[in-house]
Coordinates of N, CA and C in Angstrom, one line a residue:
X1 N 120.3 101.5 46.1 CA 120.7 100.4 45.8 C 120.0 99.1 46.6
X2 N 119.6 98.6 48.0 CA 118.6 98.5 48.3 C 117.6 97.6 48.4
X3 N 116.9 98.4 47.4 CA 115.4 98.7 47.0 C 115.5 98.1 45.9
X4 N 117.0 98.5 45.1 CA 116.6 97.7 44.0 C 116.9 96.3 44.2
X5 N 117.6 95.8 44.9 CA 117.8 94.3 45.1 C 116.3 93.8 45.7
X6 N 116.0 94.5 46.3 CA 114.4 93.8 47.1 C 113.5 93.8 45.8
X7 N 113.6 94.5 44.7 CA 112.4 95.0 44.1 C 112.6 93.5 43.0
X8 N 113.9 93.6 42.6 CA 114.5 92.3 41.9 C 114.3 91.0 42.3
X9 N 114.7 91.6 43.5 CA 113.9 89.5 43.8 C 112.2 89.5 44.3
X10 N 111.7 90.6 44.5 CA 110.4 89.9 44.8 C 109.6 90.0 43.1
X11 N 110.5 90.8 42.0 CA 110.1 90.2 40.8 C 110.2 89.1 40.1
X12 N 111.1 88.3 40.5 CA 111.4 87.0 40.2 C 110.9 86.4 41.0
X13 N 110.5 86.7 42.2 CA 109.6 85.4 43.1 C 108.1 85.7 42.5
X14 N 107.4 86.8 41.7 CA 106.2 87.4 41.5 C 105.9 86.4 40.3
X15 N 106.9 86.3 39.2 CA 106.9 86.1 37.7 C 106.4 84.9 38.0
X16 N 106.4 83.8 38.4 CA 106.1 82.1 38.6 C 104.2 82.2 38.6
X17 N 104.1 83.1 39.7 CA 102.9 83.3 40.4 C 101.7 84.0 39.1
X18 N 102.1 84.9 38.2 CA 101.5 85.5 37.6 C 101.3 85.0 36.0
X19 N 102.1 83.9 36.1 CA 102.1 83.6 34.6 C 100.6 82.9 33.8
X20 N 100.1 82.5 34.5 CA 98.4 81.9 34.0 C 97.8 83.4 33.5
X21 N 98.1 84.4 34.8 CA 97.3 85.7 34.2 C 98.1 86.2 32.6
X22 N 99.3 86.4 32.8 CA 99.5 86.5 31.6 C 99.6 85.7 29.9
X23 N 99.8 84.4 30.6 CA 99.2 83.9 29.2 C 98.0 83.9 28.9
X24 N 97.0 84.4 29.8 CA 95.6 84.6 29.5 C 95.3 85.6 28.9
X25 N 96.2 86.6 29.1 CA 95.9 88.3 28.8 C 97.0 87.9 26.9
X26 N 97.8 87.1 26.8 CA 98.5 87.0 26.0 C 97.3 86.3 24.5
X27 N 96.4 84.7 25.1 CA 95.7 84.4 24.2 C 94.7 85.8 23.7
X28 N 94.1 86.8 24.6 CA 93.3 87.2 24.2 C 93.7 88.5 23.1
X29 N 95.3 89.0 23.4 CA 95.9 89.7 22.3 C 96.2 88.8 21.0
X30 N 96.7 88.3 21.3 CA 97.5 87.3 20.4 C 96.4 86.1 19.4
X31 N 95.8 85.7 19.8 CA 94.7 84.4 19.6 C 95.7 83.3 19.3
X32 N 95.0 82.1 19.4 CA 96.0 80.8 18.8 C 96.9 80.7 17.8
X33 N 96.9 81.7 16.9 CA 97.7 81.5 15.9 C 99.2 82.1 15.8
X34 N 99.0 83.1 16.9 CA 100.2 84.2 17.0 C 100.6 84.0 18.6
X35 N 100.2 82.7 19.0 CA 100.4 82.6 20.6 C 102.0 82.1 20.6
X36 N 102.8 82.7 21.5 CA 104.0 82.3 21.8 C 104.3 81.2 22.0
X37 N 106.0 80.6 22.1 CA 105.9 79.3 23.1 C 106.0 79.0 24.1
X38 N 105.5 78.0 24.4 CA 105.3 77.6 25.9 C 106.4 78.3 26.8
X39 N 108.2 78.3 26.5 CA 108.9 78.5 27.0 C 109.2 80.1 27.3
X40 N 108.8 80.3 26.3 CA 108.2 82.0 26.2 C 107.2 82.9 27.2
X41 N 106.4 81.9 27.4 CA 105.8 82.6 28.5 C 106.0 82.7 29.8
X42 N 106.9 82.2 30.3 CA 107.5 82.0 31.4 C 108.4 83.5 31.5
X43 N 108.7 83.6 30.4 CA 109.9 84.5 30.1 C 109.0 85.8 30.1
X44 N 108.0 85.8 29.2 CA 106.8 87.2 29.3 C 106.8 87.3 30.9
X45 N 106.2 86.5 32.1 CA 105.5 86.9 32.9 C 106.9 87.1 34.0
X46 N 108.1 87.3 33.6 CA 109.2 88.0 34.3 C 109.3 89.1 34.1
X47 N 109.3 89.4 32.8 CA 109.0 90.3 31.8 C 108.2 91.3 32.3
X48 N 107.2 91.0 32.6 CA 106.0 92.1 32.9 C 106.5 92.7 34.5
X49 N 106.9 91.5 35.6 CA 107.2 92.0 36.9 C 108.4 92.6 36.9
X50 N 109.3 92.4 36.2 CA 110.8 93.3 35.9 C 109.9 94.7 35.9
X51 N 109.3 94.9 34.8 CA 108.7 96.4 34.3 C 107.8 96.8 35.3
X52 N 107.2 96.2 35.6 CA 107.1 96.8 36.9 C 107.5 97.1 38.1
X53 N 108.4 96.5 38.1 CA 109.0 97.0 39.3 C 110.1 97.7 39.2
X54 N 110.6 98.1 38.0 CA 111.5 98.9 37.0 C 110.7 100.2 37.1
X55 N 109.3 100.2 36.9 CA 108.4 101.6 36.5 C 108.5 101.7 38.8
X56 N 108.4 100.9 39.3 CA 107.5 101.3 40.5 C 109.4 102.3 41.1
X57 N 110.8 101.7 40.6 CA 112.1 102.0 41.1 C 112.4 103.1 40.8
X58 N 111.8 103.8 39.6 CA 112.0 105.1 39.2 C 111.1 106.1 39.7
X59 N 109.8 105.6 39.8 CA 108.7 106.4 40.4 C 109.5 107.0 41.9
X60 N 110.1 105.8 42.4 CA 110.6 106.2 43.8 C 111.8 106.9 43.7
X61 N 112.7 107.2 42.6 CA 113.7 107.8 42.4 C 114.9 107.6 41.8
X62 N 114.8 106.0 41.8 CA 116.2 105.2 41.8 C 116.6 105.1 40.0
X63 N 116.4 106.0 39.4 CA 116.7 105.9 38.0 C 115.7 105.6 37.3
X64 N 115.8 106.0 36.1 CA 115.0 105.6 34.3 C 116.0 104.6 34.1
X65 N 117.0 104.2 34.1 CA 117.6 103.6 33.0 C 117.4 101.9 33.4
X66 N 116.8 101.8 34.8 CA 116.7 100.2 35.4 C 115.4 99.8 33.5
X67 N 114.3 100.8 34.0 CA 113.2 100.9 33.5 C 113.4 100.8 31.7
X68 N 114.2 101.2 31.4 CA 115.0 101.3 30.0 C 115.9 100.5 29.6
X69 N 116.6 99.7 30.2 CA 117.0 98.7 30.4 C 116.0 97.5 30.6
X70 N 114.8 97.0 31.3 CA 114.1 96.4 31.5 C 113.6 96.5 29.8
X71 N 112.9 97.4 29.4 CA 112.0 97.7 28.3 C 112.3 97.2 27.6
X72 N 113.9 97.3 26.7 CA 115.1 97.2 26.0 C 114.8 95.5 25.7
X73 N 115.3 95.0 27.1 CA 115.9 93.8 27.1 C 114.8 93.1 26.8
X74 N 113.3 93.0 26.7 CA 112.4 92.4 26.1 C 111.8 92.7 25.4
X75 N 112.0 93.6 24.5 CA 112.2 93.8 22.8 C 112.8 93.2 22.6
X76 N 114.2 93.4 22.9 CA 115.5 92.2 22.4 C 115.2 91.2 21.8
X77 N 114.2 90.5 23.2 CA 114.3 88.8 23.2 C 112.9 88.1 23.0
X78 N 112.0 89.7 22.4 CA 111.1 89.0 21.8 C 110.5 89.9 20.1
X79 N 111.9 90.1 19.6 CA 111.6 91.5 18.6 C 111.4 90.5 17.7
X80 N 111.7 89.3 17.0 CA 110.9 88.6 15.7 C 109.3 88.3 16.1
X81 N 109.2 87.7 17.3 CA 107.1 87.3 17.7 C 106.6 88.8 16.9
X82 N 107.5 89.7 17.6 CA 106.8 91.1 17.5 C 106.9 91.6 15.8
X83 N 107.8 91.5 15.4 CA 107.9 91.3 13.9 C 106.8 91.0 13.1
X84 N 106.8 90.1 13.6 CA 105.6 88.7 12.8 C 104.5 88.9 12.9
X85 N 104.4 89.3 14.3 CA 102.8 89.8 14.7 C 102.9 90.6 13.9
X86 N 103.3 92.2 13.6 CA 103.4 93.6 13.2 C 102.7 93.2 11.8
X87 N 103.8 92.4 11.0 CA 103.7 91.9 9.7 C 102.7 90.9 9.7
X88 N 102.0 90.3 10.2 CA 101.1 89.4 9.5 C 99.7 89.5 10.4
X89 N 99.3 90.7 11.1 CA 98.2 91.4 11.6 C 97.5 92.0 10.9
X90 N 95.9 91.6 10.9 CA 95.1 91.7 10.0 C 94.7 93.1 10.3
X91 N 94.1 93.9 8.8 CA 93.8 95.0 9.7 C 92.2 95.2 9.9

């Protein structure tokens, strides 16, 4: 339990610090026309940190539910953007 709290706090702390790297990677993947809004870039960085923390917790035996919860939360938050990207991508 305490390890989960520490990992969550570290994920929140690290999100602002990795936001530029996440934004750069998103530009590489999505390009200018498919890029998410400015306010969503911070959320994307937070979700990357949360998924990383959840994966580490799962590997340490804290349970896979934390990882699944974080993954589904990220898919739920970005579902419209993901759907638009999938439907509009060029083969």
